[in-house]
Amino acid sequence: MTRLAYCLPAIIKRASRQQKYPGLPRFLQIFDLYGHWVLPVDRTSTVTFPIRTISHFPIPRFRTFTKSYEDICDDRAVHILKKVDELGVTMYILYSGGIDSTCVMVSLLKHATRAQRENLVVLLSHESIIENPRFYEDHIKGKLRTGSSITYPNLIGEDVYLLSAEHNDLIFGSDKIGKMIANFGQASVHRPYDRQLITRLYSEQLNDDLAAASYHVGLFEKIRATSPVPIETNMDFLWWTNFAIKWHACYYYMLLFTPPGNAHKVTRDYLDSRFISFYNTDDFQLWSMNNLDKRIKDTWKTYKWPCKDIIYEYTKDADYRDHKTKKGSLLSLTGFNPPHYFIDEGLRFATTLDPDSYLTPNNDYIAV
C-alpha cells in the first residue's frame, strides 16, 4: 500500500474508468468544486477520501493569539532574510502582482538591506506587470533583478532559496466567497450558516446537481464540526473547508513539475530549508483562527484588506488598495512543463502507479 503526499488529479480520472473502485466517480466531483489541480487532503482526519494520503501539515493546536497580521509578516520577512544570509544562496521570489505576492514583496523590502536586495531575483511574467503596473515601475524595474516565472521548476532542487506566496488565500477564506457575493449578494457571506445556500452555490459548479452538492456539503459539515472556533457564518464555513482540505495542494502541486533530473534532490531537509511558502507557518494559521472578523468587510474588493493596508502603507497606491481583487495565477506557471503524476510519503516521484496501491475501497464517497 502506498500513501501519497500528492498526485495530479487527472490521473485519478483515468483510474475512475475502471468500475472496481467504489466512490471514485462521486469523488471526482470535488475537482469541479475546488479546482482540477486540487487533490484534497483532510488535515482534520475526518473525511476518508478514496486516495490514501498522508498529512504533512497538521493544523496547529488552537490557542489565543494576539499578534497582528502585519507583525507576523514583518517577523516572517526578517526570519527569511536572515535564513538566506546564513545559507549564502540567492533568493528567488515567485511574484504574480496579486495581493498575496505583493504583500510578500513589501514585507521583504521593508526590512532588506541593500546587499539583501541585490541578492533577490523576482520571478515574474508580462501578466505580473499588468496586474500591478505601478508596483513594477516603482519598486522592481531597474531596482531588483528579475527572471521569468515559468522557469521556476528548473530551480527546484538547486542550491537556491525559492519563495512563494501560497496559502494566504486559505488564511483569509476562499475564492468561493467571490462567487457567493456574485450569486447571492454582498450580505450573504456574513449571514448565519445556511446549508441550503451553500448547496445551491455548489450545485452551480456541479451542473445544477443538487443531490450531489448536498452530499458534498454533508461531508464538509463533518469537517466543520471539528473546528476549534465557532463556524457561524457562510464565510466561516467556506474558509474552514478550504483551510482544512486545500493546504497540501497549495504546497505540493508546484513540486509535481520538478525536472526528472532534480527529483532525487527533493528531500525533507531540502523542502524545509529551500522550498518555502511565506504564509505556511503556525503563526499565520493561528492568526486566521483568532481573527474571523478580519478577512472581508462588506464587498469583494475588501477581501484580504489587512494585506492591502500593508501594501498601501508602503506604496501609497490607493487604487490598488480600493479596487484590486483576487486573481488566480498558479496554473499560469505550470502549463509549460510536463508533470510527474505522484509524490509519495517518502517524497519519491513517479509517473505511474498501480491504482490498487493508493486507492482505498473504504471511503466516504461510496454511494449510500
PDB file of C-alpha atoms in Angstrom, residues 34-319:
ATOM      1  CA  TYR A  34     -12.231  23.082  -5.703  1.00  0.00           C
ATOM      2  CA  GLY A  35     -10.206  23.115  -8.907  1.00  0.00           C
ATOM      3  CA  HIS A  36      -8.903  20.498 -11.299  1.00  0.00           C
ATOM      4  CA  TRP A  37      -5.421  20.801  -9.787  1.00  0.00           C
ATOM      5  CA  VAL A  38      -6.581  20.381  -6.183  1.00  0.00           C
ATOM      6  CA  LEU A  39      -6.307  16.961  -4.566  1.00  0.00           C
ATOM      7  CA  PRO A  40      -7.990  17.304  -1.153  1.00  0.00           C
ATOM      8  CA  VAL A  41      -6.105  16.145   1.919  1.00  0.00           C
ATOM      9  CA  ASP A  42      -8.197  16.437   5.079  1.00  0.00           C
ATOM     10  CA  ARG A  43      -5.987  17.901   7.793  1.00  0.00           C
ATOM     11  CA  THR A  44      -8.686  17.158  10.388  1.00  0.00           C
ATOM     12  CA  SER A  45      -8.665  13.409   9.576  1.00  0.00           C
ATOM     13  CA  THR A  46     -12.464  13.443   9.458  1.00  0.00           C
ATOM     14  CA  VAL A  47     -13.430  12.561   5.882  1.00  0.00           C
ATOM     15  CA  THR A  48     -11.913   9.482   4.237  1.00  0.00           C
ATOM     16  CA  PHE A  49     -11.188  10.265   0.608  1.00  0.00           C
ATOM     17  CA  PRO A  50     -10.631   7.425  -1.900  1.00  0.00           C
ATOM     18  CA  ILE A  51      -6.934   8.285  -2.208  1.00  0.00           C
ATOM     19  CA  ARG A  52      -4.566   7.195   0.553  1.00  0.00           C
ATOM     20  CA  THR A  53      -2.685  10.321   1.573  1.00  0.00           C
ATOM     21  CA  ILE A  54      -0.561  11.491   4.451  1.00  0.00           C
ATOM     22  CA  SER A  55      -0.847  14.901   6.054  1.00  0.00           C
ATOM     23  CA  HIS A  56       2.484  16.677   6.391  1.00  0.00           C
ATOM     24  CA  PHE A  57       0.906  19.922   7.613  1.00  0.00           C
ATOM     25  CA  PRO A  58      -1.209  19.396  10.730  1.00  0.00           C
ATOM     26  CA  ILE A  59      -3.440  22.242  11.843  1.00  0.00           C
ATOM     27  CA  PRO A  60      -1.740  23.835  14.860  1.00  0.00           C
ATOM     28  CA  ARG A  61      -3.418  23.357  18.210  1.00  0.00           C
ATOM     29  CA  PHE A  62      -5.687  26.337  18.802  1.00  0.00           C
ATOM     30  CA  ARG A  63      -4.694  28.923  21.372  1.00  0.00           C
ATOM     31  CA  THR A  64      -5.326  32.610  21.886  1.00  0.00           C
ATOM     32  CA  PHE A  65      -3.028  34.544  19.595  1.00  0.00           C
ATOM     33  CA  THR A  66      -2.791  38.342  19.690  1.00  0.00           C
ATOM     34  CA  LYS A  67      -0.005  39.191  17.243  1.00  0.00           C
ATOM     35  CA  SER A  68      -1.213  41.369  14.357  1.00  0.00           C
ATOM     36  CA  TYR A  69      -1.124  40.225  10.751  1.00  0.00           C
ATOM     37  CA  GLU A  70       1.419  42.923   9.902  1.00  0.00           C
ATOM     38  CA  ASP A  71       3.666  41.898  12.788  1.00  0.00           C
ATOM     39  CA  ILE A  72       3.593  38.296  11.565  1.00  0.00           C
ATOM     40  CA  CYS A  73       4.528  39.442   8.046  1.00  0.00           C
ATOM     41  CA  ASP A  74       7.384  41.558   9.410  1.00  0.00           C
ATOM     42  CA  ASP A  75       8.725  38.766  11.609  1.00  0.00           C
ATOM     43  CA  ARG A  76       8.468  36.278   8.762  1.00  0.00           C
ATOM     44  CA  ALA A  77      10.342  38.591   6.382  1.00  0.00           C
ATOM     45  CA  VAL A  78      13.143  39.211   8.880  1.00  0.00           C
ATOM     46  CA  HIS A  79      13.459  35.471   9.541  1.00  0.00           C
ATOM     47  CA  ILE A  80      13.627  34.635   5.829  1.00  0.00           C
ATOM     48  CA  LEU A  81      16.185  37.329   5.041  1.00  0.00           C
ATOM     49  CA  LYS A  82      18.362  36.098   7.903  1.00  0.00           C
ATOM     50  CA  LYS A  83      17.988  32.479   6.795  1.00  0.00           C
ATOM     51  CA  VAL A  84      19.018  33.288   3.223  1.00  0.00           C
ATOM     52  CA  ASP A  85      22.089  35.116   4.534  1.00  0.00           C
ATOM     53  CA  GLU A  86      23.022  32.101   6.637  1.00  0.00           C
ATOM     54  CA  LEU A  87      22.617  29.734   3.697  1.00  0.00           C
ATOM     55  CA  GLY A  88      24.632  32.015   1.428  1.00  0.00           C
ATOM     56  CA  VAL A  89      22.314  31.445  -1.529  1.00  0.00           C
ATOM     57  CA  THR A  90      20.247  33.593  -3.882  1.00  0.00           C
ATOM     58  CA  MET A  91      16.544  34.041  -3.117  1.00  0.00           C
ATOM     59  CA  TYR A  92      14.074  33.690  -5.988  1.00  0.00           C
ATOM     60  CA  ILE A  93      10.598  35.087  -5.308  1.00  0.00           C
ATOM     61  CA  LEU A  94       7.561  33.981  -7.301  1.00  0.00           C
ATOM     62  CA  TYR A  95       5.674  37.213  -7.967  1.00  0.00           C
ATOM     63  CA  SER A  96       2.303  37.435  -9.724  1.00  0.00           C
ATOM     64  CA  GLY A  97       1.389  41.043  -8.983  1.00  0.00           C
ATOM     65  CA  GLY A  98      -1.547  39.836  -6.891  1.00  0.00           C
ATOM     66  CA  ILE A  99      -2.326  40.712  -3.302  1.00  0.00           C
ATOM     67  CA  ASP A 100      -0.513  37.750  -1.733  1.00  0.00           C
ATOM     68  CA  SER A 101       2.786  38.077  -3.591  1.00  0.00           C
ATOM     69  CA  THR A 102       2.776  41.886  -3.409  1.00  0.00           C
ATOM     70  CA  CYS A 103       2.371  41.667   0.369  1.00  0.00           C
ATOM     71  CA  VAL A 104       5.357  39.303   0.446  1.00  0.00           C
ATOM     72  CA  MET A 105       7.443  41.702  -1.620  1.00  0.00           C
ATOM     73  CA  VAL A 106       6.513  44.676   0.539  1.00  0.00           C
ATOM     74  CA  SER A 107       7.298  42.760   3.741  1.00  0.00           C
ATOM     75  CA  LEU A 108      10.739  41.807   2.421  1.00  0.00           C
ATOM     76  CA  LEU A 109      11.578  45.228   1.001  1.00  0.00           C
ATOM     77  CA  LYS A 110      10.631  46.925   4.277  1.00  0.00           C
ATOM     78  CA  HIS A 111      13.411  45.044   6.055  1.00  0.00           C
ATOM     79  CA  ALA A 112      16.005  44.131   3.405  1.00  0.00           C
ATOM     80  CA  THR A 113      19.401  45.789   3.414  1.00  0.00           C
ATOM     81  CA  ARG A 114      20.937  46.937   0.166  1.00  0.00           C
ATOM     82  CA  ALA A 115      23.017  43.746  -0.007  1.00  0.00           C
ATOM     83  CA  GLN A 116      19.944  41.610   0.635  1.00  0.00           C
ATOM     84  CA  ARG A 117      18.024  43.383  -2.122  1.00  0.00           C
ATOM     85  CA  GLU A 118      20.870  42.707  -4.522  1.00  0.00           C
ATOM     86  CA  ASN A 119      20.538  39.024  -3.645  1.00  0.00           C
ATOM     87  CA  LEU A 120      16.854  38.883  -4.656  1.00  0.00           C
ATOM     88  CA  VAL A 121      15.575  37.712  -8.033  1.00  0.00           C
ATOM     89  CA  VAL A 122      11.905  38.434  -8.747  1.00  0.00           C
ATOM     90  CA  LEU A 123      10.352  35.776 -10.980  1.00  0.00           C
ATOM     91  CA  LEU A 124       7.537  37.382 -12.918  1.00  0.00           C
ATOM     92  CA  SER A 125       5.709  37.487 -16.239  1.00  0.00           C
ATOM     93  CA  HIS A 126       4.077  40.021 -18.510  1.00  0.00           C
ATOM     94  CA  GLU A 127       0.827  39.268 -16.670  1.00  0.00           C
ATOM     95  CA  SER A 128       2.535  40.078 -13.349  1.00  0.00           C
ATOM     96  CA  ILE A 129       3.410  43.531 -14.630  1.00  0.00           C
ATOM     97  CA  ILE A 130      -0.106  44.143 -15.947  1.00  0.00           C
ATOM     98  CA  GLU A 131      -1.695  43.008 -12.675  1.00  0.00           C
ATOM     99  CA  ASN A 132       0.245  45.574 -10.638  1.00  0.00           C
ATOM    100  CA  PRO A 133       1.929  48.006 -13.052  1.00  0.00           C
ATOM    101  CA  ARG A 134       2.676  50.735 -10.541  1.00  0.00           C
ATOM    102  CA  PHE A 135       4.466  48.368  -8.163  1.00  0.00           C
ATOM    103  CA  TYR A 136       6.582  47.054 -11.015  1.00  0.00           C
ATOM    104  CA  GLU A 137       7.528  50.551 -12.179  1.00  0.00           C
ATOM    105  CA  ASP A 138       8.201  51.963  -8.708  1.00  0.00           C
ATOM    106  CA  HIS A 139       9.750  49.034  -6.848  1.00  0.00           C
ATOM    107  CA  ILE A 140      11.021  46.367  -9.260  1.00  0.00           C
ATOM    108  CA  LYS A 141      12.042  47.785 -12.643  1.00  0.00           C
ATOM    109  CA  GLY A 142      15.686  48.835 -12.572  1.00  0.00           C
ATOM    110  CA  LYS A 143      15.876  48.209  -8.817  1.00  0.00           C
ATOM    111  CA  LEU A 144      15.763  44.415  -8.460  1.00  0.00           C
ATOM    112  CA  ARG A 145      16.950  41.527 -10.582  1.00  0.00           C
ATOM    113  CA  THR A 146      14.174  39.722 -12.455  1.00  0.00           C
ATOM    114  CA  GLY A 147      13.607  36.437 -14.267  1.00  0.00           C
ATOM    115  CA  SER A 148      10.786  34.533 -15.931  1.00  0.00           C
ATOM    116  CA  SER A 149       8.359  32.867 -13.543  1.00  0.00           C
ATOM    117  CA  ILE A 150       7.711  29.934 -15.882  1.00  0.00           C
ATOM    118  CA  THR A 151      11.306  28.798 -15.337  1.00  0.00           C
ATOM    119  CA  TYR A 152      10.732  28.148 -11.626  1.00  0.00           C
ATOM    120  CA  PRO A 153      10.705  24.311 -11.962  1.00  0.00           C
ATOM    121  CA  ASN A 154      14.341  24.411 -13.046  1.00  0.00           C
ATOM    122  CA  LEU A 155      15.205  25.894  -9.639  1.00  0.00           C
ATOM    123  CA  ILE A 156      13.594  23.087  -7.615  1.00  0.00           C
ATOM    124  CA  GLY A 157      16.309  21.004  -6.020  1.00  0.00           C
ATOM    125  CA  GLU A 158      19.023  23.544  -6.765  1.00  0.00           C
ATOM    126  CA  ASP A 159      21.101  25.364  -4.150  1.00  0.00           C
ATOM    127  CA  VAL A 160      18.859  28.435  -4.061  1.00  0.00           C
ATOM    128  CA  TYR A 161      16.010  29.678  -1.870  1.00  0.00           C
ATOM    129  CA  LEU A 162      12.672  29.514  -3.721  1.00  0.00           C
ATOM    130  CA  LEU A 163       9.916  31.558  -2.072  1.00  0.00           C
ATOM    131  CA  SER A 164       6.230  31.506  -2.992  1.00  0.00           C
ATOM    132  CA  ALA A 165       3.157  33.348  -1.724  1.00  0.00           C
ATOM    133  CA  GLU A 166       0.951  30.278  -1.495  1.00  0.00           C
ATOM    134  CA  HIS A 167      -1.520  29.593   1.377  1.00  0.00           C
ATOM    135  CA  ASN A 168      -2.602  33.179   2.040  1.00  0.00           C
ATOM    136  CA  ASP A 169      -5.920  32.570   0.325  1.00  0.00           C
ATOM    137  CA  LEU A 170      -6.531  29.764   2.810  1.00  0.00           C
ATOM    138  CA  ILE A 171      -5.644  32.090   5.685  1.00  0.00           C
ATOM    139  CA  PHE A 172      -8.310  34.542   4.576  1.00  0.00           C
ATOM    140  CA  GLY A 173     -11.017  32.360   3.107  1.00  0.00           C
ATOM    141  CA  SER A 174     -11.782  31.039  -0.347  1.00  0.00           C
ATOM    142  CA  ASP A 175     -12.373  32.265  -3.888  1.00  0.00           C
ATOM    143  CA  LYS A 176     -15.873  30.836  -3.439  1.00  0.00           C
ATOM    144  CA  ILE A 177     -16.627  33.904  -1.362  1.00  0.00           C
ATOM    145  CA  GLY A 178     -16.465  35.960  -4.553  1.00  0.00           C
ATOM    146  CA  LYS A 179     -18.832  33.532  -6.270  1.00  0.00           C
ATOM    147  CA  MET A 180     -21.215  33.716  -3.333  1.00  0.00           C
ATOM    148  CA  ILE A 181     -21.299  37.510  -3.470  1.00  0.00           C
ATOM    149  CA  ALA A 182     -21.867  37.446  -7.223  1.00  0.00           C
ATOM    150  CA  ASN A 183     -24.707  34.924  -6.949  1.00  0.00           C
ATOM    151  CA  PHE A 184     -26.413  35.817  -3.673  1.00  0.00           C
ATOM    152  CA  GLY A 185     -25.387  39.373  -2.832  1.00  0.00           C
ATOM    153  CA  GLN A 186     -22.843  41.002  -0.557  1.00  0.00           C
ATOM    154  CA  ALA A 187     -24.739  40.327   2.652  1.00  0.00           C
ATOM    155  CA  SER A 188     -24.769  36.556   2.051  1.00  0.00           C
ATOM    156  CA  VAL A 189     -21.215  35.987   3.294  1.00  0.00           C
ATOM    157  CA  HIS A 190     -21.907  37.318   6.798  1.00  0.00           C
ATOM    158  CA  ARG A 191     -25.291  35.650   7.219  1.00  0.00           C
ATOM    159  CA  PRO A 192     -25.640  32.696   9.607  1.00  0.00           C
ATOM    160  CA  TYR A 193     -24.559  29.425   8.054  1.00  0.00           C
ATOM    161  CA  ASP A 194     -27.228  28.301   5.585  1.00  0.00           C
ATOM    162  CA  ARG A 195     -26.880  24.745   4.309  1.00  0.00           C
ATOM    163  CA  GLN A 196     -29.372  25.333   1.503  1.00  0.00           C
ATOM    164  CA  LEU A 197     -27.493  28.372   0.230  1.00  0.00           C
ATOM    165  CA  ILE A 198     -24.130  26.574   0.280  1.00  0.00           C
ATOM    166  CA  THR A 199     -25.742  23.645  -1.533  1.00  0.00           C
ATOM    167  CA  ARG A 200     -27.044  25.988  -4.219  1.00  0.00           C
ATOM    168  CA  LEU A 201     -23.583  27.536  -4.550  1.00  0.00           C
ATOM    169  CA  TYR A 202     -22.004  24.107  -5.028  1.00  0.00           C
ATOM    170  CA  SER A 203     -24.732  22.870  -7.355  1.00  0.00           C
ATOM    171  CA  GLU A 204     -23.958  25.609  -9.871  1.00  0.00           C
ATOM    172  CA  GLN A 205     -20.469  24.154 -10.180  1.00  0.00           C
ATOM    173  CA  LEU A 206     -21.887  20.624 -10.489  1.00  0.00           C
ATOM    174  CA  ASN A 207     -24.243  21.273 -13.417  1.00  0.00           C
ATOM    175  CA  ASP A 208     -27.147  22.077 -11.082  1.00  0.00           C
ATOM    176  CA  ASP A 209     -26.943  18.645  -9.445  1.00  0.00           C
ATOM    177  CA  LEU A 210     -28.482  19.496  -6.079  1.00  0.00           C
ATOM    178  CA  ALA A 211     -28.262  15.937  -4.797  1.00  0.00           C
ATOM    179  CA  ALA A 212     -24.518  15.744  -5.442  1.00  0.00           C
ATOM    180  CA  ALA A 213     -23.962  19.199  -3.970  1.00  0.00           C
ATOM    181  CA  SER A 214     -25.906  18.235  -0.842  1.00  0.00           C
ATOM    182  CA  TYR A 215     -23.782  15.099  -0.432  1.00  0.00           C
ATOM    183  CA  HIS A 216     -20.560  17.121  -0.504  1.00  0.00           C
ATOM    184  CA  VAL A 217     -21.980  19.695   1.890  1.00  0.00           C
ATOM    185  CA  GLY A 218     -22.866  16.877   4.283  1.00  0.00           C
ATOM    186  CA  LEU A 219     -19.277  15.621   4.302  1.00  0.00           C
ATOM    187  CA  PHE A 220     -17.890  19.113   4.749  1.00  0.00           C
ATOM    188  CA  GLU A 221     -20.247  19.665   7.664  1.00  0.00           C
ATOM    189  CA  LYS A 222     -18.395  16.846   9.424  1.00  0.00           C
ATOM    190  CA  ILE A 223     -15.189  18.821   8.905  1.00  0.00           C
ATOM    191  CA  ARG A 224     -16.989  21.929  10.152  1.00  0.00           C
ATOM    192  CA  ALA A 225     -17.742  20.132  13.416  1.00  0.00           C
ATOM    193  CA  THR A 226     -14.006  19.728  14.117  1.00  0.00           C
ATOM    194  CA  SER A 227     -13.246  23.460  14.091  1.00  0.00           C
ATOM    195  CA  PRO A 228     -11.827  24.784  17.368  1.00  0.00           C
ATOM    196  CA  VAL A 229     -13.586  28.090  16.701  1.00  0.00           C
ATOM    197  CA  PRO A 230     -17.317  28.564  16.050  1.00  0.00           C
ATOM    198  CA  ILE A 231     -18.263  28.293  12.366  1.00  0.00           C
ATOM    199  CA  GLU A 232     -21.231  30.613  12.438  1.00  0.00           C
ATOM    200  CA  THR A 233     -21.481  32.244   9.010  1.00  0.00           C
ATOM    201  CA  ASN A 234     -21.429  31.142   5.391  1.00  0.00           C
ATOM    202  CA  MET A 235     -17.987  32.665   5.027  1.00  0.00           C
ATOM    203  CA  ASP A 236     -16.749  30.798   8.097  1.00  0.00           C
ATOM    204  CA  PHE A 237     -17.874  27.528   6.506  1.00  0.00           C
ATOM    205  CA  LEU A 238     -16.153  28.213   3.175  1.00  0.00           C
ATOM    206  CA  TRP A 239     -12.977  29.329   4.965  1.00  0.00           C
ATOM    207  CA  TRP A 240     -12.725  26.334   7.293  1.00  0.00           C
ATOM    208  CA  THR A 241     -13.350  23.817   4.493  1.00  0.00           C
ATOM    209  CA  ASN A 242     -10.646  25.447   2.368  1.00  0.00           C
ATOM    210  CA  PHE A 243      -8.314  25.696   5.362  1.00  0.00           C
ATOM    211  CA  ALA A 244      -8.793  22.015   6.176  1.00  0.00           C
ATOM    212  CA  ILE A 245      -8.557  20.301   2.780  1.00  0.00           C
ATOM    213  CA  LYS A 246      -6.589  22.528   0.379  1.00  0.00           C
ATOM    214  CA  TRP A 247      -3.349  23.215   2.285  1.00  0.00           C
ATOM    215  CA  HIS A 248      -1.391  20.372   0.694  1.00  0.00           C
ATOM    216  CA  ALA A 249      -2.466  21.343  -2.815  1.00  0.00           C
ATOM    217  CA  CYS A 250      -1.007  24.819  -2.407  1.00  0.00           C
ATOM    218  CA  TYR A 251       2.335  23.274  -1.490  1.00  0.00           C
ATOM    219  CA  TYR A 252       2.795  20.042  -3.401  1.00  0.00           C
ATOM    220  CA  TYR A 253       1.184  20.867  -6.749  1.00  0.00           C
ATOM    221  CA  MET A 254       4.137  23.065  -7.731  1.00  0.00           C
ATOM    222  CA  LEU A 255       6.555  20.244  -6.882  1.00  0.00           C
ATOM    223  CA  LEU A 256       4.952  17.911  -9.427  1.00  0.00           C
ATOM    224  CA  PHE A 257       6.760  19.884 -12.142  1.00  0.00           C
ATOM    225  CA  THR A 258      10.233  19.195 -10.765  1.00  0.00           C
ATOM    226  CA  PRO A 259      12.591  18.217 -13.626  1.00  0.00           C
ATOM    227  CA  PRO A 260      13.258  14.448 -13.554  1.00  0.00           C
ATOM    228  CA  GLY A 261      16.980  15.050 -13.099  1.00  0.00           C
ATOM    229  CA  ASN A 262      16.331  17.027  -9.908  1.00  0.00           C
ATOM    230  CA  ALA A 263      13.701  14.780  -8.319  1.00  0.00           C
ATOM    231  CA  HIS A 264      16.256  12.923  -6.177  1.00  0.00           C
ATOM    232  CA  LYS A 265      17.306  16.249  -4.630  1.00  0.00           C
ATOM    233  CA  VAL A 266      13.837  16.885  -3.202  1.00  0.00           C
ATOM    234  CA  THR A 267      14.265  15.630   0.353  1.00  0.00           C
ATOM    235  CA  ARG A 268      12.501  16.724   3.530  1.00  0.00           C
ATOM    236  CA  ASP A 269      15.577  18.704   4.529  1.00  0.00           C
ATOM    237  CA  TYR A 270      15.592  20.440   1.143  1.00  0.00           C
ATOM    238  CA  LEU A 271      11.912  21.345   1.396  1.00  0.00           C
ATOM    239  CA  ASP A 272      12.275  22.658   4.935  1.00  0.00           C
ATOM    240  CA  SER A 273      15.236  24.868   4.055  1.00  0.00           C
ATOM    241  CA  ARG A 274      14.885  25.818   0.364  1.00  0.00           C
ATOM    242  CA  PHE A 275      11.305  25.426  -0.935  1.00  0.00           C
ATOM    243  CA  ILE A 276       9.347  27.872   1.178  1.00  0.00           C
ATOM    244  CA  SER A 277       5.852  29.337   1.224  1.00  0.00           C
ATOM    245  CA  PHE A 278       5.880  32.691   3.022  1.00  0.00           C
ATOM    246  CA  TYR A 279       2.477  32.085   4.628  1.00  0.00           C
ATOM    247  CA  ASN A 280       2.982  28.431   5.583  1.00  0.00           C
ATOM    248  CA  THR A 281       3.544  28.933   9.311  1.00  0.00           C
ATOM    249  CA  ASP A 282       1.699  28.236  12.553  1.00  0.00           C
ATOM    250  CA  ASP A 283       1.570  31.968  13.304  1.00  0.00           C
ATOM    251  CA  PHE A 284      -0.407  32.773  10.164  1.00  0.00           C
ATOM    252  CA  GLN A 285      -2.765  29.861  10.842  1.00  0.00           C
ATOM    253  CA  LEU A 286      -3.298  30.898  14.452  1.00  0.00           C
ATOM    254  CA  TRP A 287      -3.975  34.454  13.323  1.00  0.00           C
ATOM    255  CA  SER A 288      -6.546  33.105  10.899  1.00  0.00           C
ATOM    256  CA  MET A 289      -8.346  31.086  13.576  1.00  0.00           C
ATOM    257  CA  ASN A 290      -8.347  34.026  16.006  1.00  0.00           C
ATOM    258  CA  ASN A 291      -9.456  36.743  13.581  1.00  0.00           C
ATOM    259  CA  LEU A 292     -12.514  35.603  11.672  1.00  0.00           C
ATOM    260  CA  ASP A 293     -13.658  39.215  11.519  1.00  0.00           C
ATOM    261  CA  LYS A 294     -10.567  40.493   9.675  1.00  0.00           C
ATOM    262  CA  ARG A 295     -10.929  38.840   6.281  1.00  0.00           C
ATOM    263  CA  ILE A 296     -13.529  40.866   4.392  1.00  0.00           C
ATOM    264  CA  LYS A 297     -15.676  43.875   5.166  1.00  0.00           C
ATOM    265  CA  ASP A 298     -18.739  44.439   3.000  1.00  0.00           C
ATOM    266  CA  THR A 299     -17.666  43.933  -0.640  1.00  0.00           C
ATOM    267  CA  TRP A 300     -15.442  41.551  -2.618  1.00  0.00           C
ATOM    268  CA  LYS A 301     -12.990  44.417  -3.117  1.00  0.00           C
ATOM    269  CA  THR A 302     -12.325  44.431   0.638  1.00  0.00           C
ATOM    270  CA  TYR A 303     -11.284  40.757   0.708  1.00  0.00           C
ATOM    271  CA  LYS A 304      -7.839  40.476   2.357  1.00  0.00           C
ATOM    272  CA  TRP A 305      -7.998  44.089   3.489  1.00  0.00           C
ATOM    273  CA  PRO A 306      -5.218  43.657   6.122  1.00  0.00           C
ATOM    274  CA  CYS A 307      -2.835  42.709   3.287  1.00  0.00           C
ATOM    275  CA  LYS A 308      -3.968  45.615   1.148  1.00  0.00           C
ATOM    276  CA  ASP A 309      -3.458  48.034   4.030  1.00  0.00           C
ATOM    277  CA  ILE A 310       0.144  46.799   4.435  1.00  0.00           C
ATOM    278  CA  ILE A 311       0.740  47.267   0.721  1.00  0.00           C
ATOM    279  CA  TYR A 312      -0.813  50.737   0.733  1.00  0.00           C
ATOM    280  CA  GLU A 313       1.331  51.942   3.649  1.00  0.00           C
ATOM    281  CA  TYR A 314       4.407  51.101   1.577  1.00  0.00           C
ATOM    282  CA  THR A 315       3.271  52.087  -1.925  1.00  0.00           C
ATOM    283  CA  LYS A 316       0.576  54.742  -1.294  1.00  0.00           C
ATOM    284  CA  ASP A 317      -1.297  53.206  -4.224  1.00  0.00           C
ATOM    285  CA  ALA A 318      -4.904  53.861  -3.232  1.00  0.00           C
ATOM    286  CA  ASP A 319      -6.273  52.477  -6.485  1.00  0.00           C
TER     287      ASP A 319
END
